[in-house]
PDB file of N, CA and C in Angstrom:
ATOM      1  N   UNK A   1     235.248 220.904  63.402  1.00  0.00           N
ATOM      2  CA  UNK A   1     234.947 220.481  64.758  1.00  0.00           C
ATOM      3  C   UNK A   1     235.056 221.683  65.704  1.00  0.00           C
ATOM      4  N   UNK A   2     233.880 221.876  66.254  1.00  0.00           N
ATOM      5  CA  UNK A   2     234.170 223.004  67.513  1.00  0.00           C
ATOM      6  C   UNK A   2     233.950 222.169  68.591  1.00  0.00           C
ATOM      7  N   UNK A   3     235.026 222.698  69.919  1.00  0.00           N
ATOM      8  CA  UNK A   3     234.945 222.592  71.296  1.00  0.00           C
ATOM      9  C   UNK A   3     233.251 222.953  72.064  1.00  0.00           C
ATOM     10  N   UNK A   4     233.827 222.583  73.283  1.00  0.00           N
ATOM     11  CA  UNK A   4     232.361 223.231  73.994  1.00  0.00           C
ATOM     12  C   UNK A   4     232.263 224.108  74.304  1.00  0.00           C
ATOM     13  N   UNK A   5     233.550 225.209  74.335  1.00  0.00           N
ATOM     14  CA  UNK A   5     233.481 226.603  73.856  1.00  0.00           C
ATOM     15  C   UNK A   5     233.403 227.412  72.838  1.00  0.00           C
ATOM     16  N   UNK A   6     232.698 226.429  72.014  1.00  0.00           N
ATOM     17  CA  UNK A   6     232.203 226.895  70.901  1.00  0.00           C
ATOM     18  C   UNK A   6     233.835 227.629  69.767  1.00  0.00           C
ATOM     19  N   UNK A   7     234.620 227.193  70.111  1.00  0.00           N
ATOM     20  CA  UNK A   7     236.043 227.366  69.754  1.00  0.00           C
ATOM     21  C   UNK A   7     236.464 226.414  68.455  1.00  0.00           C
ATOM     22  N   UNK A   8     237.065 226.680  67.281  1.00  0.00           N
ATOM     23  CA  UNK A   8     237.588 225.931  66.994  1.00  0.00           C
ATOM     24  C   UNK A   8     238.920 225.742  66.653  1.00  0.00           C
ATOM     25  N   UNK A   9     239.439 224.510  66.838  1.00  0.00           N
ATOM     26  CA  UNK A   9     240.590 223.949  67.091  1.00  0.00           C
ATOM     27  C   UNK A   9     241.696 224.780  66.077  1.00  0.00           C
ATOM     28  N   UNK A  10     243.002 224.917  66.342  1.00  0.00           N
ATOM     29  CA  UNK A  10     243.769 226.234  65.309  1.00  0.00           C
ATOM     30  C   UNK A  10     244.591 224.881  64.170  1.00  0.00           C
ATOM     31  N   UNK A  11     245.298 225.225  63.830  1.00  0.00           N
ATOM     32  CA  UNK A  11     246.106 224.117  63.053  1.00  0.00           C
ATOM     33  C   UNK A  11     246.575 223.212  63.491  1.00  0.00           C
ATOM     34  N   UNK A  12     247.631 223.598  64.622  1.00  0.00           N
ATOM     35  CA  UNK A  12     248.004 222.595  65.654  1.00  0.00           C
ATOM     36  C   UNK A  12     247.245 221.861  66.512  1.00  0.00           C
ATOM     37  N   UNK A  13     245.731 221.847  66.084  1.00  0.00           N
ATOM     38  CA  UNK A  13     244.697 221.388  66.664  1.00  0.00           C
ATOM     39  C   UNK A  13     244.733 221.210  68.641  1.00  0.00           C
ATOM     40  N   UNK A  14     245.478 222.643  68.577  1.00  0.00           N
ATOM     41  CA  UNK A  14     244.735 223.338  70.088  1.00  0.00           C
ATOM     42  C   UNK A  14     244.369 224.361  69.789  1.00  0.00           C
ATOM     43  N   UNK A  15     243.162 224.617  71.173  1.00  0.00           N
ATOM     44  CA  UNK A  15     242.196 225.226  71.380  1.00  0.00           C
ATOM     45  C   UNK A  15     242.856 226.503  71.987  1.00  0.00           C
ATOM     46  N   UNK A  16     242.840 227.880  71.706  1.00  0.00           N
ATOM     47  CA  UNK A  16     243.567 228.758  72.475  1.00  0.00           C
ATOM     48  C   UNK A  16     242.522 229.713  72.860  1.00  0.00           C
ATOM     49  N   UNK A  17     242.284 230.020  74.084  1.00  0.00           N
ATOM     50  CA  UNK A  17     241.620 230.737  75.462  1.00  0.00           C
ATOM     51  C   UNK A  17     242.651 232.460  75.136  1.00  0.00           C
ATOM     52  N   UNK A  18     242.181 233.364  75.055  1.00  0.00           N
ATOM     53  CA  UNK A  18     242.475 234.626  75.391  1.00  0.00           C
ATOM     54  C   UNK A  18     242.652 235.210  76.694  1.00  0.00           C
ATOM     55  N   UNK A  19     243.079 236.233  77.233  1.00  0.00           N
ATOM     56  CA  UNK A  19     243.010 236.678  78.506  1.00  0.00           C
ATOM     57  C   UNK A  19     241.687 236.750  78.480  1.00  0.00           C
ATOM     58  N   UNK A  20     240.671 237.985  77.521  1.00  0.00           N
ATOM     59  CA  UNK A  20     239.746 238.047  77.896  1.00  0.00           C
ATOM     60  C   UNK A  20     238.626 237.024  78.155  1.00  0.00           C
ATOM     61  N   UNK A  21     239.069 235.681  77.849  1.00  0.00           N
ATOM     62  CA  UNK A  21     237.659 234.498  77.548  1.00  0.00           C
ATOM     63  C   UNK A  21     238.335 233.899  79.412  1.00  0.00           C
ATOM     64  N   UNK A  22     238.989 234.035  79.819  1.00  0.00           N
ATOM     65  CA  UNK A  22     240.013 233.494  81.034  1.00  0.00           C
ATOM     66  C   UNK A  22     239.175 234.609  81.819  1.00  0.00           C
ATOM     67  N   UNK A  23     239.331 235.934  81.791  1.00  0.00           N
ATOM     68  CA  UNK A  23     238.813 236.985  82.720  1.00  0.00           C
ATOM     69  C   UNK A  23     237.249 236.595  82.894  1.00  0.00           C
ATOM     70  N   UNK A  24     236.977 236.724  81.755  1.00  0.00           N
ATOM     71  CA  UNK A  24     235.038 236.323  81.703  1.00  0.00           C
ATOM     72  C   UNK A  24     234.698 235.127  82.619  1.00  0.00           C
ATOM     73  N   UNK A  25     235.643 233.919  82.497  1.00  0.00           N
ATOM     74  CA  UNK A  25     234.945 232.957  82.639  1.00  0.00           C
ATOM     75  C   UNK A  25     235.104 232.866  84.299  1.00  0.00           C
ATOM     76  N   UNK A  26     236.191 233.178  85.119  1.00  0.00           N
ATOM     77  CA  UNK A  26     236.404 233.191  86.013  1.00  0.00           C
ATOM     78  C   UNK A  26     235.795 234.510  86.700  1.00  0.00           C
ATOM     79  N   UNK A  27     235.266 235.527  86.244  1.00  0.00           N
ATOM     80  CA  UNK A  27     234.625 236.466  87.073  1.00  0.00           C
ATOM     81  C   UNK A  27     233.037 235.806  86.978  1.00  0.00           C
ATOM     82  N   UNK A  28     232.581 234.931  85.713  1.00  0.00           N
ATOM     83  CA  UNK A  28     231.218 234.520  85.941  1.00  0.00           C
ATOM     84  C   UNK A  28     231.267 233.566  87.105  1.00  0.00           C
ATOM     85  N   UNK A  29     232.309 232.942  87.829  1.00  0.00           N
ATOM     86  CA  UNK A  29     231.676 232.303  89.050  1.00  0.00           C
ATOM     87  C   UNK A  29     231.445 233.016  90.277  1.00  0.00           C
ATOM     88  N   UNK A  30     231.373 234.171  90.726  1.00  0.00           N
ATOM     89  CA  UNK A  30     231.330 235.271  91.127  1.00  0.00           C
ATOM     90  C   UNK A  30     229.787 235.135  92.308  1.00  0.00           C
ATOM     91  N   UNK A  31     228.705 234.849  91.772  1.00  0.00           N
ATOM     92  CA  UNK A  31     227.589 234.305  92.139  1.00  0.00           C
ATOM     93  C   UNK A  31     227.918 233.034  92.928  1.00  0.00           C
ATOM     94  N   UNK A  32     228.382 231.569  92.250  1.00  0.00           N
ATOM     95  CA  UNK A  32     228.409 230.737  93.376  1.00  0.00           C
ATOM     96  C   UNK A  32     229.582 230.969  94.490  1.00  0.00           C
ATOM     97  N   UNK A  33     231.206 231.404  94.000  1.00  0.00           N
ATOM     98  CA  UNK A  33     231.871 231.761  95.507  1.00  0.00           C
ATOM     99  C   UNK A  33     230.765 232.908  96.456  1.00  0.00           C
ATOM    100  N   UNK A  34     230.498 233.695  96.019  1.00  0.00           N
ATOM    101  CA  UNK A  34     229.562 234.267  97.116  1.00  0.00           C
ATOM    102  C   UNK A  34     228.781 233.766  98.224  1.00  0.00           C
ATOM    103  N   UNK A  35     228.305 232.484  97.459  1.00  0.00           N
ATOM    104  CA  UNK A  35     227.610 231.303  98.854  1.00  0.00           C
ATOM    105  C   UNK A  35     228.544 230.554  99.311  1.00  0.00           C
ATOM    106  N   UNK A  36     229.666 230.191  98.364  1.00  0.00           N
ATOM    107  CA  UNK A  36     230.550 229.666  98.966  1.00  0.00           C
ATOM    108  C   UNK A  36     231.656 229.689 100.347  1.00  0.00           C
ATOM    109  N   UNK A  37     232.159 231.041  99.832  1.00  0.00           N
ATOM    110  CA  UNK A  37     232.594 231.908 100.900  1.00  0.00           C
ATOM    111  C   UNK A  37     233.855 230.983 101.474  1.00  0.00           C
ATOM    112  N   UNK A  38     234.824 231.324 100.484  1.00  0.00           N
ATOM    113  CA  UNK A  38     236.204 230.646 100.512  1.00  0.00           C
ATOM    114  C   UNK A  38     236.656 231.524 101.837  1.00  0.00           C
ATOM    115  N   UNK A  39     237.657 230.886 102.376  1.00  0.00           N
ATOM    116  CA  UNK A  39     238.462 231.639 102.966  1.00  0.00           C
ATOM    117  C   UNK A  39     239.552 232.230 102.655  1.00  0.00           C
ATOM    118  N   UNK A  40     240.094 231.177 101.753  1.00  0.00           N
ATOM    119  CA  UNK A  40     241.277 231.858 100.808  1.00  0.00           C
ATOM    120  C   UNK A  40     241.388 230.988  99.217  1.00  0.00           C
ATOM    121  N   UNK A  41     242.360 231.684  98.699  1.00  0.00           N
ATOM    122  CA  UNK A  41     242.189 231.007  97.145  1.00  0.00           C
ATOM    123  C   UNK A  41     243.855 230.172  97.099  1.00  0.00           C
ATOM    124  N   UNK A  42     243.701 229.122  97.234  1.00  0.00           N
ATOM    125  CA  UNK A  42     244.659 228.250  96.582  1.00  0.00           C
ATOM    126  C   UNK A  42     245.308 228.529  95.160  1.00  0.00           C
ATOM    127  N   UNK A  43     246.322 229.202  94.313  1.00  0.00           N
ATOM    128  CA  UNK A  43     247.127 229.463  93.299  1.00  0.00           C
ATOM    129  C   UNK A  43     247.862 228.257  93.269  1.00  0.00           C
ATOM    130  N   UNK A  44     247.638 227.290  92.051  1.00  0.00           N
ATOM    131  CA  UNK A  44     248.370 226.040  91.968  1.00  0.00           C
ATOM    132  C   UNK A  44     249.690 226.239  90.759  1.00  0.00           C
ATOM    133  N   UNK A  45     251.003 226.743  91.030  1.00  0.00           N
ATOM    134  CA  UNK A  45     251.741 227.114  89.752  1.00  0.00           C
ATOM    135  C   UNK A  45     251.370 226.415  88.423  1.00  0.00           C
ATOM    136  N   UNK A  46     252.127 226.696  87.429  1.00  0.00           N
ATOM    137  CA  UNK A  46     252.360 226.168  86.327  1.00  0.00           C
ATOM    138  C   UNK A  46     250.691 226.465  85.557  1.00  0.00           C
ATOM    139  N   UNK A  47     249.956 227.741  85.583  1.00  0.00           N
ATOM    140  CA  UNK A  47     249.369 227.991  84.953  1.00  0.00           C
ATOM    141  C   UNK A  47     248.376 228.590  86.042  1.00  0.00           C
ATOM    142  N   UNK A  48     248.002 228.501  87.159  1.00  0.00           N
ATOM    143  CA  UNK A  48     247.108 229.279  88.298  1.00  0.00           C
ATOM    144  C   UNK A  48     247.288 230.091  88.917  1.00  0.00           C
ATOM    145  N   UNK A  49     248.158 230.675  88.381  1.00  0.00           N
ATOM    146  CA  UNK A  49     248.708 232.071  89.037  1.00  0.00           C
ATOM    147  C   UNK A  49     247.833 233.135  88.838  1.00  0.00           C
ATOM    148  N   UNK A  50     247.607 233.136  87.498  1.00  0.00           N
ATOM    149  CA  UNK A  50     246.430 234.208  86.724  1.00  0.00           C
ATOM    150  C   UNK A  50     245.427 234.296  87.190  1.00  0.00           C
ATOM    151  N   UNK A  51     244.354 232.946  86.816  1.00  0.00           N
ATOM    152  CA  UNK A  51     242.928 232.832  87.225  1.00  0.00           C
ATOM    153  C   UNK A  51     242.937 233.221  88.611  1.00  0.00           C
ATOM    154  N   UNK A  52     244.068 232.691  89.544  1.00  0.00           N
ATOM    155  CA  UNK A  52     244.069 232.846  91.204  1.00  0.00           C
ATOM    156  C   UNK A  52     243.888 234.773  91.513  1.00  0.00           C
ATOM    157  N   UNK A  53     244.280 235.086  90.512  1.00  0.00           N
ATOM    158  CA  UNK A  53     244.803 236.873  90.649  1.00  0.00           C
ATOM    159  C   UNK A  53     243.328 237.637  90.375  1.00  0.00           C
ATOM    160  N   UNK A  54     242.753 236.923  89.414  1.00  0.00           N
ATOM    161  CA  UNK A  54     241.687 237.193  88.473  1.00  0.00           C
ATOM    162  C   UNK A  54     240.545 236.907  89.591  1.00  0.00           C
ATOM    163  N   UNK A  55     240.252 235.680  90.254  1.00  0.00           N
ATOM    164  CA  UNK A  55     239.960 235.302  91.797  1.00  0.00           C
ATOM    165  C   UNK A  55     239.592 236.226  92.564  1.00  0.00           C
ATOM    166  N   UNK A  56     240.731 236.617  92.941  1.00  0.00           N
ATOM    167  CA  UNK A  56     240.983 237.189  93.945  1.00  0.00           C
ATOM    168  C   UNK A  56     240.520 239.008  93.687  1.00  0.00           C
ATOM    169  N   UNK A  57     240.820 239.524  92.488  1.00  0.00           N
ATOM    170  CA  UNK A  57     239.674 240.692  92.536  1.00  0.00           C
ATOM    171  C   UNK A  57     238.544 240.748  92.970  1.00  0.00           C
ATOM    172  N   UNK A  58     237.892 239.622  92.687  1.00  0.00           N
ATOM    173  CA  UNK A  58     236.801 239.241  92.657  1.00  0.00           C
ATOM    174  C   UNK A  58     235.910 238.964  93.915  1.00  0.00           C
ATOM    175  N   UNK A  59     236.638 237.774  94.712  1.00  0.00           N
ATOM    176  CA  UNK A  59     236.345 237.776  95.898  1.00  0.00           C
ATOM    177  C   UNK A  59     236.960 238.162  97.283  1.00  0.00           C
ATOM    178  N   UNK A  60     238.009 239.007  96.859  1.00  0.00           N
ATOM    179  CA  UNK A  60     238.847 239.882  98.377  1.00  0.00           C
ATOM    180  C   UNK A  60     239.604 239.224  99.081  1.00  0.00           C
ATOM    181  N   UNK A  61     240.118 237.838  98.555  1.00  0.00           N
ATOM    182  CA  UNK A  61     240.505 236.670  99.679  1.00  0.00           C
ATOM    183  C   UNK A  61     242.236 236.195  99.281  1.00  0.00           C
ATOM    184  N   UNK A  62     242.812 236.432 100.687  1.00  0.00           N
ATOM    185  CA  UNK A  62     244.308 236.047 100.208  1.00  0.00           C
ATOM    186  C   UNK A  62     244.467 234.813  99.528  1.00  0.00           C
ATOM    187  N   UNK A  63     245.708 235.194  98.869  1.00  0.00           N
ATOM    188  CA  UNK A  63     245.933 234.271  97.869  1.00  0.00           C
ATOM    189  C   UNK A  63     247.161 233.339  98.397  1.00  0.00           C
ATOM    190  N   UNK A  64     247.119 232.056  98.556  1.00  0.00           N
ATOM    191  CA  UNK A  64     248.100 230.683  99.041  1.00  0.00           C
ATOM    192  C   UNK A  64     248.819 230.353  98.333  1.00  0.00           C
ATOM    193  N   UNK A  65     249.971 230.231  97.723  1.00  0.00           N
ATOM    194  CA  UNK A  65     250.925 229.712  96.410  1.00  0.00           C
ATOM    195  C   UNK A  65     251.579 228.249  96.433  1.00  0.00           C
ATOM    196  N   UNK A  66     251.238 227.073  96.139  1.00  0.00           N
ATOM    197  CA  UNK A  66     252.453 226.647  95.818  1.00  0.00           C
ATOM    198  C   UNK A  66     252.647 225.583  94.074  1.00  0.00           C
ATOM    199  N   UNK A  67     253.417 224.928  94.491  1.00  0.00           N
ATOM    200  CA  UNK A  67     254.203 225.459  93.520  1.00  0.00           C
ATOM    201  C   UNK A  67     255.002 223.518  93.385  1.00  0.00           C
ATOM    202  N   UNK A  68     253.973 222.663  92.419  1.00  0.00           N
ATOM    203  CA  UNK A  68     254.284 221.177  92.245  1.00  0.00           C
ATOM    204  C   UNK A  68     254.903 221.064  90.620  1.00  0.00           C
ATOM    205  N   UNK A  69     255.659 219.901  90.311  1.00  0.00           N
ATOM    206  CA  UNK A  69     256.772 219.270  89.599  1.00  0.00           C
ATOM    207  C   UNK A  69     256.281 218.075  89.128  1.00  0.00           C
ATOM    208  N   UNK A  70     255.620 217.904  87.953  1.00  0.00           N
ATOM    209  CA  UNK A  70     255.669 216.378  87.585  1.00  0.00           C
ATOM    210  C   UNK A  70     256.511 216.343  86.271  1.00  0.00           C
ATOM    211  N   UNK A  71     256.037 217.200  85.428  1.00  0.00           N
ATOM    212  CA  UNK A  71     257.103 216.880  84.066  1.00  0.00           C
ATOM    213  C   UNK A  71     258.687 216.973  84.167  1.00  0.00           C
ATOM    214  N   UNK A  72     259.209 216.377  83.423  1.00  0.00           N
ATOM    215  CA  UNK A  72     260.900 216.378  83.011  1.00  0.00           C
ATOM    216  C   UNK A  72     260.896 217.327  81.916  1.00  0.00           C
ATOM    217  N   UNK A  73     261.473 218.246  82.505  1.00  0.00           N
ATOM    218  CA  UNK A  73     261.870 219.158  81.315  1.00  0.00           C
ATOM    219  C   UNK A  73     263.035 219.128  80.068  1.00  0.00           C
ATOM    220  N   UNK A  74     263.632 218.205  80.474  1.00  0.00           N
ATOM    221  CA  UNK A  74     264.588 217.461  79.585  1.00  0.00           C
ATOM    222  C   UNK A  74     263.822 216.678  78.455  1.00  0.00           C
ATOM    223  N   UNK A  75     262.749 216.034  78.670  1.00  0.00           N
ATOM    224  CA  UNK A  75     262.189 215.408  77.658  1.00  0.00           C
ATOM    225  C   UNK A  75     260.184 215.546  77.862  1.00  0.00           C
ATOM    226  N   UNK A  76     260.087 216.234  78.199  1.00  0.00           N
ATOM    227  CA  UNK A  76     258.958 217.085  78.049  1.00  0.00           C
ATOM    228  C   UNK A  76     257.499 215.840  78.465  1.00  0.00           C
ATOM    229  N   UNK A  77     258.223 215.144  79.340  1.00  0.00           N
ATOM    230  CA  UNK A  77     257.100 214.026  79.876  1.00  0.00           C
ATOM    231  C   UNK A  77     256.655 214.023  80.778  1.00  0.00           C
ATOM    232  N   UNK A  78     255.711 213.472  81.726  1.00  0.00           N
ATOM    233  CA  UNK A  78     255.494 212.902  82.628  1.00  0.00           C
ATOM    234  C   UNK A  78     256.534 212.203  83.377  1.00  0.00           C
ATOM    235  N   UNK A  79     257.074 212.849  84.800  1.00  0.00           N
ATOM    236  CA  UNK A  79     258.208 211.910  85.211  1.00  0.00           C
ATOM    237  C   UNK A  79     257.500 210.941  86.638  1.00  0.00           C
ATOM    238  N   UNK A  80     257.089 209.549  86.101  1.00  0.00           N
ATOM    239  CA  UNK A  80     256.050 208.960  86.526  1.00  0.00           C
ATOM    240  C   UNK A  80     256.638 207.910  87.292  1.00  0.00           C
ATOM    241  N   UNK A  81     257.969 208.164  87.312  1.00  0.00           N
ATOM    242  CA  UNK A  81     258.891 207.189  88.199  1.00  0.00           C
ATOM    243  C   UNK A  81     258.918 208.124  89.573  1.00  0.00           C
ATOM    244  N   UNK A  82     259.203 208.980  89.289  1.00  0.00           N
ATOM    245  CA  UNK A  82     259.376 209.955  90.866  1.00  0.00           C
ATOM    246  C   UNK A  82     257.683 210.397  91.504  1.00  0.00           C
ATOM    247  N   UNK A  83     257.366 210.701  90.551  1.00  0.00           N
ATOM    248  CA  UNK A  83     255.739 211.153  91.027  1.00  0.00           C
ATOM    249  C   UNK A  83     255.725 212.979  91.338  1.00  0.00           C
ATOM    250  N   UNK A  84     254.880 212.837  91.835  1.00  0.00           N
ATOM    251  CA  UNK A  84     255.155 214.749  91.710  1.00  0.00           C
ATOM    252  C   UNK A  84     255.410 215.108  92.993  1.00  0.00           C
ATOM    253  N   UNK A  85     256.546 215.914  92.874  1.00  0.00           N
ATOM    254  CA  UNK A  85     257.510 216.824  93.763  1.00  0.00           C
ATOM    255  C   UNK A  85     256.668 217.920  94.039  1.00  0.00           C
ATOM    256  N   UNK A  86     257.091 218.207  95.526  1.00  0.00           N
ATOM    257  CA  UNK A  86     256.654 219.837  96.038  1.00  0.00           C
ATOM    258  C   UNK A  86     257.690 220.359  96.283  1.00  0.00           C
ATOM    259  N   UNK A  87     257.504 221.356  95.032  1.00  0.00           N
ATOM    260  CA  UNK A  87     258.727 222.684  95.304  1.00  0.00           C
ATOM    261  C   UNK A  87     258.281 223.839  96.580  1.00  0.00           C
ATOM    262  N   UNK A  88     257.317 224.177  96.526  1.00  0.00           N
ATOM    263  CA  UNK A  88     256.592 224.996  97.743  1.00  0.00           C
ATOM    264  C   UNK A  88     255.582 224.553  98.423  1.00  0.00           C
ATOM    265  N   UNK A  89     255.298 224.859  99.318  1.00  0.00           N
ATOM    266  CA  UNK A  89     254.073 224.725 100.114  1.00  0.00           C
ATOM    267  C   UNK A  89     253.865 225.250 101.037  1.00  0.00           C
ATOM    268  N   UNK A  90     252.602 225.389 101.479  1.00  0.00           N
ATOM    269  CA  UNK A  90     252.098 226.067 102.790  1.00  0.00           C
ATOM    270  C   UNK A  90     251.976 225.444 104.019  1.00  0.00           C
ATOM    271  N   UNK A  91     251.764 225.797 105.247  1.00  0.00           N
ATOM    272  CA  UNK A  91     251.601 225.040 106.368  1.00  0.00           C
ATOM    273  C   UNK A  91     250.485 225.197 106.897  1.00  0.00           C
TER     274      UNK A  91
END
């Protein structure tokens, strides 16, 4: 079975992305932010730190951080009783 990145699945049947397939894919949108014409790039933690960095070469535009909580790290779930917490944010 391959993905739609033409990837296939490893033993643990996930799909693993490289820096370089992460760099590529996020500098190919490069063309539509150009019409887009963000003002700034939103970095959502827990994995958007990178692409946001990778972004931001790209299109020159400060970068916003914050920084949300849904899993229990005690038991590696969804903590769906509280809902998701903001550890940071912007104003």
């Amino acid at each position: 079975m391959t993905t739609p990145y033409n990837k296939v699945p490893a033993a643990d049947n996930k799909v693993y992305f490289s820096y370089a397939d992460v760099h590529a894919t996020i500098t190919s949108l490069h063309p539509f932010l150009q019409e887009f014409k963000p003002d700034v790039i939103v970095a959502i933690g827990g994995g958007g730190f990178i692409p946001a960095r990778i972004l931001r070469s790209v299109v020159k535009k400060p970068i916003l951080a914050v920084s949300l909580e849904l899993y229990d790290d005690s038991t590696n779930t969804p903590n769906m009783k509280e809902g998701v917490k903001i550890l940071q944010w912007f104003d």
